[in-house]
Amino acid sequence: MDPAQLAALLALAAVAAYVQTLTGFAFGLMMMGGVGLTGIIPLAEAAVLVSILVVVNAAQVLARGWRDIAGREFALVMVSSLVFLLIGYWLLGILLKGSLDWLKLVLGTVIIVSSIQLLFKPEPLERRSGNGSFLFFGAIAGLMGGLFSTAGPPLVYHLYRQPMRAAAVRETLVAVFALNAFLRLGTVALAGQMPDRHFLWSLATIPVVIAFTQLARRYPPGISPLNMRRLAFVLLFLSGASLAIPALLKLIGDFS
C-alpha cells in the first residue's frame, strides 16, 4: 500500500467513524462502499478490517456498558446469526471466485437498501415482538455480517422498535456486532485466508477511528440529527448506486 492509498483509507475511516457516531450505524457500510468505489484494498481485506475495527470499538463501549445487554434478546439473535454468518462467508467465497461485478452488485444493493432505512424512524411497539422475529433478524444480520461484515441495519431497526431501554438496545447491538465480527475473524483465520503482512498498514485506521469517534461526541456538527441522517442517506445511496449500477450494466452486457 503506497502513501496515497493509506491516506485515502485513513480519510475514509475518519468519515465513517464520524458518521457512525452521529447516526448510530453506517460505519461498515461506508467503509465497504468507499473501498468498493476506490479499490484502495480488496473487498475481502476491507471486510476483515471492518471486523477488527468493530471489535476495537465494542471493547471501548462494553467496558462500561456490558451490564445493560438484554440477555434473552442477545441469545436469540446470536443463535441464528452465527449459523447464517457461516453461510454468508461461504457465499462471499462463491462471489469472489466468480465475477467481481456480482460482488459489487450485491454490496451496492445492500448499501442502497440500508441507506433508505435511514430515512425512516422506528416506531416503538407496545409489546415485545415474538422470539421468532429475533431469530429472523439475527439470521439476516449474520448473513450480511458473513458477506461484508456489515450486520447492522435490519437488526438495528428491529431492536429500536422494541419496548426496551435505549441503553439496553445500544449495548445489545454492540455486543451482537462484536461477537459476529470476532467469530468472522476466527472463520477467516481457520480458513487460512487472513491478509498478508502488507495488510498491517491498514491497522493505522484504529487510532483514527478512536479519535474521530471522540471528536464527534465532543464536537457534533451544528445540524439536526434528522439532517445528519439525511446526509448519511445521500452518501450511502450514492456510493451504493455507483457500485451497483455499473456492475449491473456490465453483467447485462455480458449476458446479451
Coordinates of C-alpha atoms in Angstrom, one line a residue:
M1 CA 0.0 0.0 0.0
D2 CA 1.5 3.3 -1.1
P3 CA 1.2 6.6 0.9
A4 CA -1.6 7.9 -1.2
Q5 CA -3.7 4.7 -0.7
L6 CA -3.0 4.7 3.0
A7 CA -4.1 8.4 3.3
A8 CA -7.3 7.7 1.4
L9 CA -8.0 4.7 3.7
L10 CA -7.4 6.8 6.8
A11 CA -9.7 9.6 5.5
L12 CA -12.4 7.1 4.7
A13 CA -12.2 5.5 8.2
A14 CA -12.3 9.0 9.7
V15 CA -15.5 10.0 7.8
A16 CA -17.1 6.6 8.5
A17 CA -16.4 6.8 12.3
Y18 CA -17.7 10.3 12.5
V19 CA -21.0 9.5 10.7
Q20 CA -21.3 6.2 12.7
T21 CA -21.1 8.1 16.0
L22 CA -23.8 10.6 15.0
T23 CA -26.3 8.3 13.2
G24 CA -25.9 5.1 15.3
F25 CA -24.8 2.9 12.4
A26 CA -23.2 3.2 8.9
F27 CA -19.5 2.5 9.7
G28 CA -19.2 -0.8 7.9
L29 CA -21.5 0.3 5.0
M30 CA -19.4 3.5 4.4
M31 CA -16.1 1.6 4.7
M32 CA -17.2 -1.1 2.3
G33 CA -18.8 1.3 -0.1
G34 CA -15.8 3.6 -0.2
V35 CA -13.4 0.7 -0.7
G36 CA -15.6 -0.8 -3.4
L37 CA -15.6 2.5 -5.3
T38 CA -11.9 3.3 -4.9
G39 CA -10.3 -0.1 -4.9
I40 CA -7.8 1.0 -2.2
I41 CA -7.7 -2.5 -0.8
P42 CA -9.6 -5.7 -1.9
L43 CA -13.1 -6.1 -0.6
A44 CA -12.3 -9.3 1.3
E45 CA -9.5 -7.4 3.1
A46 CA -11.8 -4.5 3.8
A47 CA -14.3 -6.9 5.5
V48 CA -11.5 -8.2 7.7
L49 CA -10.5 -4.6 8.6
V50 CA -14.1 -3.6 9.4
S51 CA -14.4 -6.7 11.7
I52 CA -11.2 -5.6 13.6
L53 CA -12.4 -2.1 14.0
V54 CA -15.9 -3.2 15.2
V55 CA -14.2 -5.4 17.9
V56 CA -12.0 -2.4 19.0
N57 CA -15.0 -0.1 19.2
A58 CA -17.0 -2.7 21.1
A59 CA -14.2 -3.1 23.7
Q60 CA -14.4 0.6 24.4
V61 CA -18.2 0.7 24.7
L62 CA -18.8 -2.6 26.6
A63 CA -16.0 -2.0 29.2
R64 CA -18.6 0.1 31.0
G65 CA -22.0 -0.8 29.4
W66 CA -21.9 -4.6 29.4
R67 CA -24.4 -4.8 32.2
D68 CA -27.1 -3.3 30.0
I69 CA -27.0 -6.1 27.5
A70 CA -30.5 -7.7 27.2
G71 CA -29.5 -11.3 27.7
R72 CA -32.6 -13.1 26.3
E73 CA -32.7 -11.0 23.1
F74 CA -29.0 -11.3 22.7
A75 CA -29.1 -15.0 22.9
L76 CA -32.0 -15.4 20.4
V77 CA -30.2 -13.2 17.9
M78 CA -26.9 -14.9 18.2
V79 CA -28.4 -18.4 17.8
S80 CA -29.4 -17.8 14.2
S81 CA -26.8 -15.1 13.5
L82 CA -23.9 -17.5 14.0
V83 CA -25.3 -20.1 11.6
F84 CA -26.0 -17.6 8.9
L85 CA -22.7 -15.8 9.3
L86 CA -21.0 -19.0 8.1
I87 CA -23.5 -19.2 5.2
G88 CA -22.7 -15.6 4.3
Y89 CA -19.0 -16.2 4.4
W90 CA -19.4 -19.2 2.2
L91 CA -21.4 -17.1 -0.3
L92 CA -18.7 -14.5 -0.3
G93 CA -16.2 -17.1 -1.4
I94 CA -18.5 -18.1 -4.3
L95 CA -18.8 -14.4 -5.3
L96 CA -15.1 -13.9 -5.1
K97 CA -14.4 -16.9 -7.3
G98 CA -16.9 -15.6 -9.9
S99 CA -17.2 -12.2 -11.3
L100 CA -16.2 -9.2 -9.2
D101 CA -19.3 -7.4 -10.8
W102 CA -21.6 -9.8 -8.9
L103 CA -19.9 -8.9 -5.7
K104 CA -20.2 -5.2 -6.4
L105 CA -23.8 -5.6 -7.4
V106 CA -24.7 -7.4 -4.1
L107 CA -22.7 -5.0 -2.0
G108 CA -24.2 -1.9 -3.8
T109 CA -27.8 -3.3 -3.3
V110 CA -27.2 -3.9 0.4
I111 CA -25.9 -0.4 0.8
I112 CA -28.8 1.2 -1.1
V113 CA -31.5 -0.7 0.9
S114 CA -29.7 0.1 4.2
S115 CA -29.4 3.8 3.3
I116 CA -33.2 4.0 2.6
Q117 CA -33.8 2.6 6.1
L118 CA -32.0 5.7 7.5
L119 CA -35.0 7.9 6.3
F120 CA -37.5 6.1 8.5
K121 CA -37.7 6.5 12.2
P122 CA -38.6 3.2 14.0
E123 CA -42.0 3.4 15.7
P124 CA -41.9 1.7 19.1
L125 CA -44.2 -1.2 19.6
E126 CA -46.4 -1.6 22.7
R127 CA -45.4 -5.2 23.2
R128 CA -42.2 -7.0 22.6
S129 CA -42.0 -9.0 19.3
G130 CA -42.1 -12.8 19.4
N131 CA -38.9 -14.9 19.7
G132 CA -39.2 -15.9 16.1
S133 CA -38.7 -12.3 15.0
F134 CA -35.4 -12.1 16.8
L135 CA -34.2 -15.3 15.2
F136 CA -35.3 -14.0 11.8
F137 CA -33.5 -10.6 12.1
G138 CA -30.5 -12.4 13.7
A139 CA -30.3 -14.6 10.6
I140 CA -30.3 -11.5 8.3
A141 CA -27.6 -9.8 10.4
G142 CA -25.5 -13.0 10.3
L143 CA -25.8 -13.3 6.6
M144 CA -24.8 -9.7 6.0
G145 CA -22.0 -10.0 8.6
G146 CA -20.6 -13.1 6.9
L147 CA -20.7 -11.4 3.4
F148 CA -19.4 -7.9 4.2
S149 CA -19.0 -7.6 7.9
T150 CA -22.0 -5.1 7.9
A151 CA -24.5 -6.8 10.2
G152 CA -26.3 -3.7 11.4
P153 CA -29.3 -2.1 9.6
P154 CA -32.2 -4.6 9.7
L155 CA -31.4 -5.7 13.3
V156 CA -30.9 -2.0 14.4
Y157 CA -34.4 -1.2 13.1
H158 CA -36.0 -4.2 14.7
L159 CA -34.4 -3.7 18.2
Y160 CA -35.2 0.0 18.3
R161 CA -38.9 -0.8 17.8
Q162 CA -38.9 -2.9 20.9
P163 CA -40.2 -1.6 24.3
M164 CA -36.7 -1.7 25.7
R165 CA -34.5 0.9 27.3
A166 CA -32.3 2.8 24.8
A167 CA -29.2 1.7 26.7
A168 CA -30.2 -1.9 26.5
V169 CA -30.8 -1.7 22.8
R170 CA -27.5 0.1 22.2
E171 CA -25.3 -2.3 24.3
T172 CA -27.1 -5.4 22.9
L173 CA -26.4 -4.3 19.4
V174 CA -22.8 -3.5 20.1
A175 CA -22.4 -7.0 21.7
V176 CA -24.0 -8.7 18.8
F177 CA -21.9 -6.9 16.2
A178 CA -18.7 -7.5 18.3
L179 CA -19.3 -11.3 18.7
N180 CA -20.2 -11.6 15.0
A181 CA -17.1 -9.7 14.0
F182 CA -14.9 -11.8 16.3
L183 CA -16.3 -15.0 15.0
R184 CA -15.9 -13.8 11.4
L185 CA -12.3 -13.1 12.1
G186 CA -11.9 -16.6 13.5
T187 CA -13.6 -18.1 10.5
V188 CA -11.2 -16.3 8.1
A189 CA -8.2 -17.4 10.2
L190 CA -9.3 -21.0 10.3
A191 CA -9.9 -20.9 6.5
G192 CA -6.3 -19.7 6.1
Q193 CA -7.5 -16.6 4.3
M194 CA -6.1 -13.8 6.6
P195 CA -4.5 -11.0 4.6
D196 CA -0.7 -10.9 4.1
R197 CA 1.7 -8.7 6.0
H198 CA 1.0 -5.7 3.7
F199 CA -2.4 -5.5 5.3
L200 CA -0.8 -4.4 8.6
W201 CA -0.7 -0.8 7.3
S202 CA -4.5 -0.8 7.3
L203 CA -4.4 -1.1 11.1
A204 CA -3.3 2.5 11.2
T205 CA -7.0 3.2 10.9
I206 CA -7.6 2.1 14.5
P207 CA -6.3 5.3 16.3
V208 CA -8.1 7.3 13.6
V209 CA -11.4 5.7 14.3
I210 CA -10.9 6.2 18.0
A211 CA -10.0 9.8 17.6
F212 CA -12.9 10.7 15.2
T213 CA -15.4 8.9 17.4
Q214 CA -14.4 11.1 20.3
L215 CA -14.4 14.2 18.1
A216 CA -18.0 13.5 17.0
R217 CA -19.1 13.1 20.6
R218 CA -17.4 16.2 21.9
Y219 CA -17.9 18.5 18.9
P220 CA -21.0 17.4 16.9
P221 CA -21.8 19.4 13.8
G222 CA -24.3 22.3 14.0
I223 CA -27.1 20.4 12.2
S224 CA -30.0 18.5 13.5
P225 CA -29.9 14.6 13.9
L226 CA -32.6 14.4 11.2
N227 CA -30.4 16.3 8.7
M228 CA -27.4 14.3 9.7
R229 CA -29.4 11.1 8.9
R230 CA -30.4 12.6 5.5
L231 CA -26.7 13.4 4.7
A232 CA -25.7 9.9 5.6
F233 CA -28.5 8.6 3.4
V234 CA -27.2 10.6 0.4
L235 CA -23.6 9.5 0.9
L236 CA -24.6 5.8 1.3
F237 CA -27.2 5.8 -1.5
L238 CA -24.8 7.4 -4.0
S239 CA -21.9 5.0 -3.1
G240 CA -24.3 2.0 -3.4
A241 CA -25.7 3.2 -6.7
S242 CA -22.2 3.9 -8.0
L243 CA -21.2 0.3 -7.2
A244 CA -24.4 -1.5 -8.3
I245 CA -25.5 0.3 -11.5
P246 CA -22.2 -0.1 -13.4
A247 CA -21.9 -3.7 -12.3
L248 CA -25.5 -4.4 -13.3
L249 CA -25.0 -2.8 -16.7
K250 CA -21.8 -4.8 -17.3
L251 CA -23.5 -8.1 -16.3
I252 CA -26.4 -7.4 -18.6
G253 CA -23.9 -6.7 -21.4
D254 CA -22.2 -10.0 -20.7
F255 CA -25.5 -11.9 -20.9
S256 CA -26.7 -10.2 -24.1

